[in-house]
PDB file of C-alpha atoms in Angstrom:
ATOM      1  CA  UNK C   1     107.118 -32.244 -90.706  1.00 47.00           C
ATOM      2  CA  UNK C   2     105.245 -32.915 -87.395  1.00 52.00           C
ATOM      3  CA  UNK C   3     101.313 -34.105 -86.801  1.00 51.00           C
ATOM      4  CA  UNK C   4     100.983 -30.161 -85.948  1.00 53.00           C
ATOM      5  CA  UNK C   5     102.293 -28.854 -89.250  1.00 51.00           C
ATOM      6  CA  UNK C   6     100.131 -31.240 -91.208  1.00 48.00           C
ATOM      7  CA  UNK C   7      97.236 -30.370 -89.227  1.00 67.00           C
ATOM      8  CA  UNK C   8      97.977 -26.688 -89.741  1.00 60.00           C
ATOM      9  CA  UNK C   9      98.339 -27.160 -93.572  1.00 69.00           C
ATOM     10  CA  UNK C  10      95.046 -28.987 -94.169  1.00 84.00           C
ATOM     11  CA  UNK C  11      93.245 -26.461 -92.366  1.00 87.00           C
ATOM     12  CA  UNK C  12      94.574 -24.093 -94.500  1.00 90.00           C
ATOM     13  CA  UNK C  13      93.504 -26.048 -97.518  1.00 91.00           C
ATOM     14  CA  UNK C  14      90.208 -26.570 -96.118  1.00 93.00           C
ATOM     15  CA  UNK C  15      89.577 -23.085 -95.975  1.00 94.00           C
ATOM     16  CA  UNK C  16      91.144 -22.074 -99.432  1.00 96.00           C
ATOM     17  CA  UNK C  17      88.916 -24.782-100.889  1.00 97.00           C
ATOM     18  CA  UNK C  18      85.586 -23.141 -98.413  1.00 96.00           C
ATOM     19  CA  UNK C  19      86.157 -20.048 -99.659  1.00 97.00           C
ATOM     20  CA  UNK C  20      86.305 -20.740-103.544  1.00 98.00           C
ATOM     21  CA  UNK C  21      82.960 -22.684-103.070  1.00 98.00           C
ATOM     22  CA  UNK C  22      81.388 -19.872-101.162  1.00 97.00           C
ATOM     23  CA  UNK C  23      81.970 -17.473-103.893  1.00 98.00           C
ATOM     24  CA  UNK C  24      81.294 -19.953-106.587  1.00 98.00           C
ATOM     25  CA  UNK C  25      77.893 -20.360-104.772  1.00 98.00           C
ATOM     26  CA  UNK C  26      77.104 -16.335-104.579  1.00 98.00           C
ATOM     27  CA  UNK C  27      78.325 -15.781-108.487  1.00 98.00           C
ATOM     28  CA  UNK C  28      76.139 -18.736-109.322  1.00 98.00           C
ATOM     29  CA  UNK C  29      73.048 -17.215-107.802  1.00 97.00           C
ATOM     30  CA  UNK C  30      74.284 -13.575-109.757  1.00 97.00           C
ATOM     31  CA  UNK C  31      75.028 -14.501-113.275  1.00 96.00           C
ATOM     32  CA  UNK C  32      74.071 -18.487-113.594  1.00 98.00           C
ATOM     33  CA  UNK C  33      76.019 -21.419-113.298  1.00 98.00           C
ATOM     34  CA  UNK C  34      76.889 -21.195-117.653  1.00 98.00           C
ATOM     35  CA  UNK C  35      78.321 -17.360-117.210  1.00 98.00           C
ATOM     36  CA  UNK C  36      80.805 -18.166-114.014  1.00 98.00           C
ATOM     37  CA  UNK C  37      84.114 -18.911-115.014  1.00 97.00           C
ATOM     38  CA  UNK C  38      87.367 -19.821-113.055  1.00 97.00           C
ATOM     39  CA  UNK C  39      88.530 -16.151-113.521  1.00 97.00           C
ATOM     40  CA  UNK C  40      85.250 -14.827-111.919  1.00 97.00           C
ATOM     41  CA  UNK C  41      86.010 -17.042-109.044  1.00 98.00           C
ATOM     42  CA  UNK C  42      89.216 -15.898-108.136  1.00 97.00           C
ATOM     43  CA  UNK C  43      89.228 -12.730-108.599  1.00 97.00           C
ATOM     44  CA  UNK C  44      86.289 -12.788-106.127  1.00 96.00           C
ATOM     45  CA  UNK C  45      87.751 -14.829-103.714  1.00 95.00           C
ATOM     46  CA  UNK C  46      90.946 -12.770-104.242  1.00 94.00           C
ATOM     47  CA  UNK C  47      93.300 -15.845-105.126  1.00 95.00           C
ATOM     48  CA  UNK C  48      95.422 -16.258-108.562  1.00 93.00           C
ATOM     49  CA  UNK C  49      94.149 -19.204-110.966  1.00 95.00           C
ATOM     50  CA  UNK C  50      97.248 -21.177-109.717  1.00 96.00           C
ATOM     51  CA  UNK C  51      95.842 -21.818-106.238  1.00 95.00           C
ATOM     52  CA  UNK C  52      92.318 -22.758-107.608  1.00 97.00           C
ATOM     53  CA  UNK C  53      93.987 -25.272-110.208  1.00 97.00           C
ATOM     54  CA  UNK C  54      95.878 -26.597-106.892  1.00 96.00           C
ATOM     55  CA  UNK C  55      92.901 -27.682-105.575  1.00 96.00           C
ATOM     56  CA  UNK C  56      90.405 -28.275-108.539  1.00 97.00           C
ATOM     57  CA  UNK C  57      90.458 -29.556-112.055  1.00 97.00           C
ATOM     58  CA  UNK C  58      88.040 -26.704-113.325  1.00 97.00           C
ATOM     59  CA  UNK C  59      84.401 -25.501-112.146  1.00 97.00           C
ATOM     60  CA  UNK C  60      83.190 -28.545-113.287  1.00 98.00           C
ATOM     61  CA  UNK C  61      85.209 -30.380-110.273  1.00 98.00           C
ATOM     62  CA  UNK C  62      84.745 -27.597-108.002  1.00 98.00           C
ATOM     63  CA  UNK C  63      80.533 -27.923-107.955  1.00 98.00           C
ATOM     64  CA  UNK C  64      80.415 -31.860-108.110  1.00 97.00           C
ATOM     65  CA  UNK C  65      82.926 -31.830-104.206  1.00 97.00           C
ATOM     66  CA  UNK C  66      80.170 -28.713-103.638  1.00 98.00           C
ATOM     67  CA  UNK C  67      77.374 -31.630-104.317  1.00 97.00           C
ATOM     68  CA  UNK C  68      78.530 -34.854-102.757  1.00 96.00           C
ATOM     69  CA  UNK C  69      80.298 -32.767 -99.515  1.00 96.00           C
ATOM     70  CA  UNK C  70      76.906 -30.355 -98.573  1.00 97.00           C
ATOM     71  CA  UNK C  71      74.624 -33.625 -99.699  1.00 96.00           C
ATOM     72  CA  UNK C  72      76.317 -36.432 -98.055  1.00 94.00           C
ATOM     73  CA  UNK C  73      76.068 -34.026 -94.791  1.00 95.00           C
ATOM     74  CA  UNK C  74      72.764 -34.018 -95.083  1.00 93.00           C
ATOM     75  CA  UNK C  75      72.114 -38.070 -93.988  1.00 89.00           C
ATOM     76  CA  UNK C  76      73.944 -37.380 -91.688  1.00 91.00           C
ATOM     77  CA  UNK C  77      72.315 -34.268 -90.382  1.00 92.00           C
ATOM     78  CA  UNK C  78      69.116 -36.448 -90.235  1.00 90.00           C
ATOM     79  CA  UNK C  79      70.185 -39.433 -88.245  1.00 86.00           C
ATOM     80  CA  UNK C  80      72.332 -37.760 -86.092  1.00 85.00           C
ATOM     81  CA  UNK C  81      69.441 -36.751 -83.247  1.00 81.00           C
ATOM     82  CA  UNK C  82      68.852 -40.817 -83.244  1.00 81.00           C
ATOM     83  CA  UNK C  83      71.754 -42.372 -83.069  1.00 80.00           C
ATOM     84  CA  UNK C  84      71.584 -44.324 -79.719  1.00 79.00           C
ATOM     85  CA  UNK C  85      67.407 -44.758 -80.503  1.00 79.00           C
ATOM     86  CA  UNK C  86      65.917 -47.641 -81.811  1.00 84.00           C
ATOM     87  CA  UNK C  87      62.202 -46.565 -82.123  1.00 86.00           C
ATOM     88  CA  UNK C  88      61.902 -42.641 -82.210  1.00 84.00           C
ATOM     89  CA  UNK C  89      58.701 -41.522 -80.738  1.00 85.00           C
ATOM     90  CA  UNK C  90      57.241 -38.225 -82.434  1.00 82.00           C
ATOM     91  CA  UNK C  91      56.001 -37.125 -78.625  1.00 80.00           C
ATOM     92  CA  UNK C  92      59.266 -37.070 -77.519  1.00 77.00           C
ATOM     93  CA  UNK C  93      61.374 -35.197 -80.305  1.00 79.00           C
ATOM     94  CA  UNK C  94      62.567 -31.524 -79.487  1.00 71.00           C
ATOM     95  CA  UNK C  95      62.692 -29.122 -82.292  1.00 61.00           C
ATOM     96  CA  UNK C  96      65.803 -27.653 -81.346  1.00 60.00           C
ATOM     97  CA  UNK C  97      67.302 -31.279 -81.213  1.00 67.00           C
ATOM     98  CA  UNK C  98      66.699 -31.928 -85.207  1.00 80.00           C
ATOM     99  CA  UNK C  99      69.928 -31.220 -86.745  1.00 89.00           C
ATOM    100  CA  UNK C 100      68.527 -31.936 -90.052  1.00 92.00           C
ATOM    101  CA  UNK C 101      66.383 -28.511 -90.193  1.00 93.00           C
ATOM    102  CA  UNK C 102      69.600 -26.749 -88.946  1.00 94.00           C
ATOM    103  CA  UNK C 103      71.363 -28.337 -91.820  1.00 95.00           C
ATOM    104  CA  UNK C 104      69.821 -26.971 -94.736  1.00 96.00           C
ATOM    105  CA  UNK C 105      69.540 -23.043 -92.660  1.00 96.00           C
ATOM    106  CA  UNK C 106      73.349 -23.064 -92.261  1.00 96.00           C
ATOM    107  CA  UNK C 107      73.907 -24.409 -95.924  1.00 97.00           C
ATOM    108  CA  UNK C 108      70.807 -22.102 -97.285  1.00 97.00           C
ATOM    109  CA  UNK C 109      73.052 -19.966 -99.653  1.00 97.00           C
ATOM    110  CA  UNK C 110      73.747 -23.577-101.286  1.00 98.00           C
ATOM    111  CA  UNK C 111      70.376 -24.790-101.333  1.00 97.00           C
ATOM    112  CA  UNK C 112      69.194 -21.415-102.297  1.00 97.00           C
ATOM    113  CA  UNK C 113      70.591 -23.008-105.391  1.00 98.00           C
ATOM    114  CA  UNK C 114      67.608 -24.954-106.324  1.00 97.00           C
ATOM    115  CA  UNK C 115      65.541 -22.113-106.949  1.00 96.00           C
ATOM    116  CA  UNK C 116      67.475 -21.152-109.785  1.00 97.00           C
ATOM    117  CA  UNK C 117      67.075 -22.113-113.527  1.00 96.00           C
ATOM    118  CA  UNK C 118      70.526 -22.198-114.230  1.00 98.00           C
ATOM    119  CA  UNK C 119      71.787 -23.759-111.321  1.00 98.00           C
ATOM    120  CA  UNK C 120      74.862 -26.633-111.120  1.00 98.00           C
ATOM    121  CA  UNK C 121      73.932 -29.515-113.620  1.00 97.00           C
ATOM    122  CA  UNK C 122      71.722 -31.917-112.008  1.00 96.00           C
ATOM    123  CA  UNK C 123      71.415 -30.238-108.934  1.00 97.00           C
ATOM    124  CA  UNK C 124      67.585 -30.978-107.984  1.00 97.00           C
ATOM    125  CA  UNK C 125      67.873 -34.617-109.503  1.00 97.00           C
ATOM    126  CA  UNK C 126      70.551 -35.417-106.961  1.00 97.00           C
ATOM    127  CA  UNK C 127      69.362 -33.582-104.267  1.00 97.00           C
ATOM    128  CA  UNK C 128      65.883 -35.613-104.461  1.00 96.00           C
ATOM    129  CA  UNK C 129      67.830 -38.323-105.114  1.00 96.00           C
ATOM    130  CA  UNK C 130      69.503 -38.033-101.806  1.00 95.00           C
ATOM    131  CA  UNK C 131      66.617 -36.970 -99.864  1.00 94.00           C
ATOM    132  CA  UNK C 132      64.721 -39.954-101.029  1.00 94.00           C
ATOM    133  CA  UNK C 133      67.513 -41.988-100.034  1.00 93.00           C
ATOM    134  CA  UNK C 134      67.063 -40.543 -96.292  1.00 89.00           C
ATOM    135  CA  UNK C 135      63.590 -41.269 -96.065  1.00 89.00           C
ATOM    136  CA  UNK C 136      63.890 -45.100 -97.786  1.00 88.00           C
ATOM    137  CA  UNK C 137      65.448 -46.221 -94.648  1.00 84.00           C
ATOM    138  CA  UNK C 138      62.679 -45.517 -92.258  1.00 89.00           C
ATOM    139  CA  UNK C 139      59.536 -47.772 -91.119  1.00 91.00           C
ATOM    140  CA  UNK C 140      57.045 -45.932 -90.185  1.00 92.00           C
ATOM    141  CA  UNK C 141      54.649 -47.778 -87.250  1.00 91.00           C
ATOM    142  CA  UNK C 142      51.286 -48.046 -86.351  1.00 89.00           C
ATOM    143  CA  UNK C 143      49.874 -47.187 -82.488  1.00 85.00           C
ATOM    144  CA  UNK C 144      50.561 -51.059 -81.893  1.00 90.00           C
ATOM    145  CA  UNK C 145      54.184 -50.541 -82.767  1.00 88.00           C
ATOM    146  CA  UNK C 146      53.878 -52.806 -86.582  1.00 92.00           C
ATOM    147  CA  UNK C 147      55.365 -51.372 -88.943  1.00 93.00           C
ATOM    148  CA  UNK C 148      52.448 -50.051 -91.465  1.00 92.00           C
ATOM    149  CA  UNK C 149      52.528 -51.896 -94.546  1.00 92.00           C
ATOM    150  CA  UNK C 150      49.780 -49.831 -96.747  1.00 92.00           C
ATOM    151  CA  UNK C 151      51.099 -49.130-100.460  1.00 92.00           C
ATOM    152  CA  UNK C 152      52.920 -46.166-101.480  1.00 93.00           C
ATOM    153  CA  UNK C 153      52.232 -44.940 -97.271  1.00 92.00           C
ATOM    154  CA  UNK C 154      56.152 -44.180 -97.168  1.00 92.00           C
ATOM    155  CA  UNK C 155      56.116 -42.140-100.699  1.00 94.00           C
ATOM    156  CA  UNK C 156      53.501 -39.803 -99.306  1.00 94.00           C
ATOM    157  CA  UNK C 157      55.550 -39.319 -96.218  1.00 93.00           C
ATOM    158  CA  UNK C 158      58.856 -38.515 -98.353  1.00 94.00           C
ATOM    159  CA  UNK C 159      57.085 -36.400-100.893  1.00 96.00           C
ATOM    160  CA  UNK C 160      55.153 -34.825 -98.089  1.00 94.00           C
ATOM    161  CA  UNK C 161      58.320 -33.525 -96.308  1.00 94.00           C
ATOM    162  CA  UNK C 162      60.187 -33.102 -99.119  1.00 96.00           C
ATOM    163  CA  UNK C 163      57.393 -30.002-100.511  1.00 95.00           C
ATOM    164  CA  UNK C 164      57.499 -29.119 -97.270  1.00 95.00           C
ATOM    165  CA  UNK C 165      61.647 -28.133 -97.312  1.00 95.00           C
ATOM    166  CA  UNK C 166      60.827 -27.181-100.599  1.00 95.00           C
ATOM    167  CA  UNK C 167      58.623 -24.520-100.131  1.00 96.00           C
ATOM    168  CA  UNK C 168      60.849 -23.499 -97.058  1.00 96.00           C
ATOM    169  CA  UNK C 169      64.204 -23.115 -99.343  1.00 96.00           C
ATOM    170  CA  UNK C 170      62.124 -20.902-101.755  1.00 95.00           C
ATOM    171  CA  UNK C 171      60.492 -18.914 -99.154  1.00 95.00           C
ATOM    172  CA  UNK C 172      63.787 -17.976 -98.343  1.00 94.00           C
ATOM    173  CA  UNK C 173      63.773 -20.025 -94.845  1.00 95.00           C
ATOM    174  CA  UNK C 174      62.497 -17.117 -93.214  1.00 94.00           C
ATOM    175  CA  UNK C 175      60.897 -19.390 -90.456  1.00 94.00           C
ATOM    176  CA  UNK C 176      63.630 -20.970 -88.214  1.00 93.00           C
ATOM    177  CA  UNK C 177      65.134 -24.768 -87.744  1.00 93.00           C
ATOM    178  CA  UNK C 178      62.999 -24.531 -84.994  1.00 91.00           C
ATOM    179  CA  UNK C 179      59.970 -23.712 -86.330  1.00 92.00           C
ATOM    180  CA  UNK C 180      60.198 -25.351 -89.102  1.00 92.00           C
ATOM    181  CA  UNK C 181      61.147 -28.844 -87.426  1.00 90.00           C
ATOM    182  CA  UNK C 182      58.230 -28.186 -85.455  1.00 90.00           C
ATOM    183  CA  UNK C 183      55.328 -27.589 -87.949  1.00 91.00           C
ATOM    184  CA  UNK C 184      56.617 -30.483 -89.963  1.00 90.00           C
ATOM    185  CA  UNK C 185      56.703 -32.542 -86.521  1.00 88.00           C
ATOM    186  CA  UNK C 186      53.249 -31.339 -86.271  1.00 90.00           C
ATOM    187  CA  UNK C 187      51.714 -32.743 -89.223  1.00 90.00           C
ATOM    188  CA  UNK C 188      53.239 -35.799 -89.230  1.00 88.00           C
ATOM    189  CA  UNK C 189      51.412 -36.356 -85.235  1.00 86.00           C
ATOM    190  CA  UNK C 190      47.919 -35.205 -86.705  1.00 88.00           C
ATOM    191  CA  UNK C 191      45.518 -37.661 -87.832  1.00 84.00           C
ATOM    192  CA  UNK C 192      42.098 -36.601 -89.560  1.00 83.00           C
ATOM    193  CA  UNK C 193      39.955 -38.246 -91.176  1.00 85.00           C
ATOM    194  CA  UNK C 194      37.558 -35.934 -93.440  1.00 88.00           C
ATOM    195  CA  UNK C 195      38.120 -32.683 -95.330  1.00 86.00           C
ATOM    196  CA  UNK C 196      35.764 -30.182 -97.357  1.00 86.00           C
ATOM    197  CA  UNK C 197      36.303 -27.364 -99.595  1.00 87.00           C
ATOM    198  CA  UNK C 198      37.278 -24.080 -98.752  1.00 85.00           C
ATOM    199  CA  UNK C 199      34.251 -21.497 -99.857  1.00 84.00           C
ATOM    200  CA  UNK C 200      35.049 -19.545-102.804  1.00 79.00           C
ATOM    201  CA  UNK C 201      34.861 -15.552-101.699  1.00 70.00           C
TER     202      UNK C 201
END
């Protein structure tokens, strides 16, 4: 069999295995993670129980690839707009150049996932998990370039942006990468250094 054959036959397999996650993903958000069973999956996707057992153990091996493949692109999706920069200057980012914001809109039916009480197992504990992991490798610096040292200055910043997405995800993403990218790019570039109260009505 030649280079061309095998390249032909793991598309094929990539798409047999995209398509049982995508309807996995929509009969999750219907009836529940508990309630979907191989049957429901094929018969959606249109494929015999012999193809999905080709490809995956049961749904239990199905949603943990679903995890680790959508997740693990998601470090990726971060760094990738900084890859030849050593110090990233917020003045100089472009909205439309943050492919992490376009990450989670064009994987929103999966992350639409976290709004749901009976989601896949330990979805939101990894998710954070990895998320956290994105933001532990930054140093954040001061208008003199040194790295700021304060206590717990890099939590905030995670937890910040990580509500932020949050809120986004359940709000249906309605606003776009772009706009998104950029209100978060926003915050993080304002400095104040009071607040009051708003007045009760």
């Amino acid at each position: 069999m030649n280079s061309e054959s095998y390249s032909m036959g793991d598309r094929r397999i990539r798409r047999t295995k995209n398509l049982l996650k995508m309807h996995f993903i929509q009969l999750v958000k219907s009836k529940g993670y508990k309630n979907v069973t191989v049957t429901d999956i094929v018969e959606k996707a249109d494929y015999n129980r012999s193809t999905f057992y080709l490809h995956f153990k049961d749904k239990e091996d199905l949603a943990e690839e679903l995890l680790a493949e959508v997740l693990g692109e998601l470090k990726l999706a971060f760094h990738k707009p900084f890859l030849e920069t050593k110090v990233v200057d917020y003045n100089l980012i472009l909205p439309s150049s943050n492919a992490f914001f376009k990450h989670f809109y064009d994987n929103r039916d999966f992350y639409s996932l976290l709004t749901l009480e009976d989601s896949i197992p330990r979805m939101n504990d990894k998710f954070f998990l990895k998320f956290k992991e994105v933001f532990e490798g930054i140093v954040y610096l001061d208008a003199a370039n040194e790295s700021i040292e304060l206590e717990h200055y890099n939590t905030y910043k995670m937890y910040g942006s990580y509500g932020v997405i949050l809120e986004w995800i359940h709000g249906g993403c309605k606003q776009s990468p772009e706009e998104i990218a950029d209100n978060l790019l926003e915050i993080f570039k304002t400095n104040n250094s009071s607040f009051h109260f708003k007045k009760k009505s």
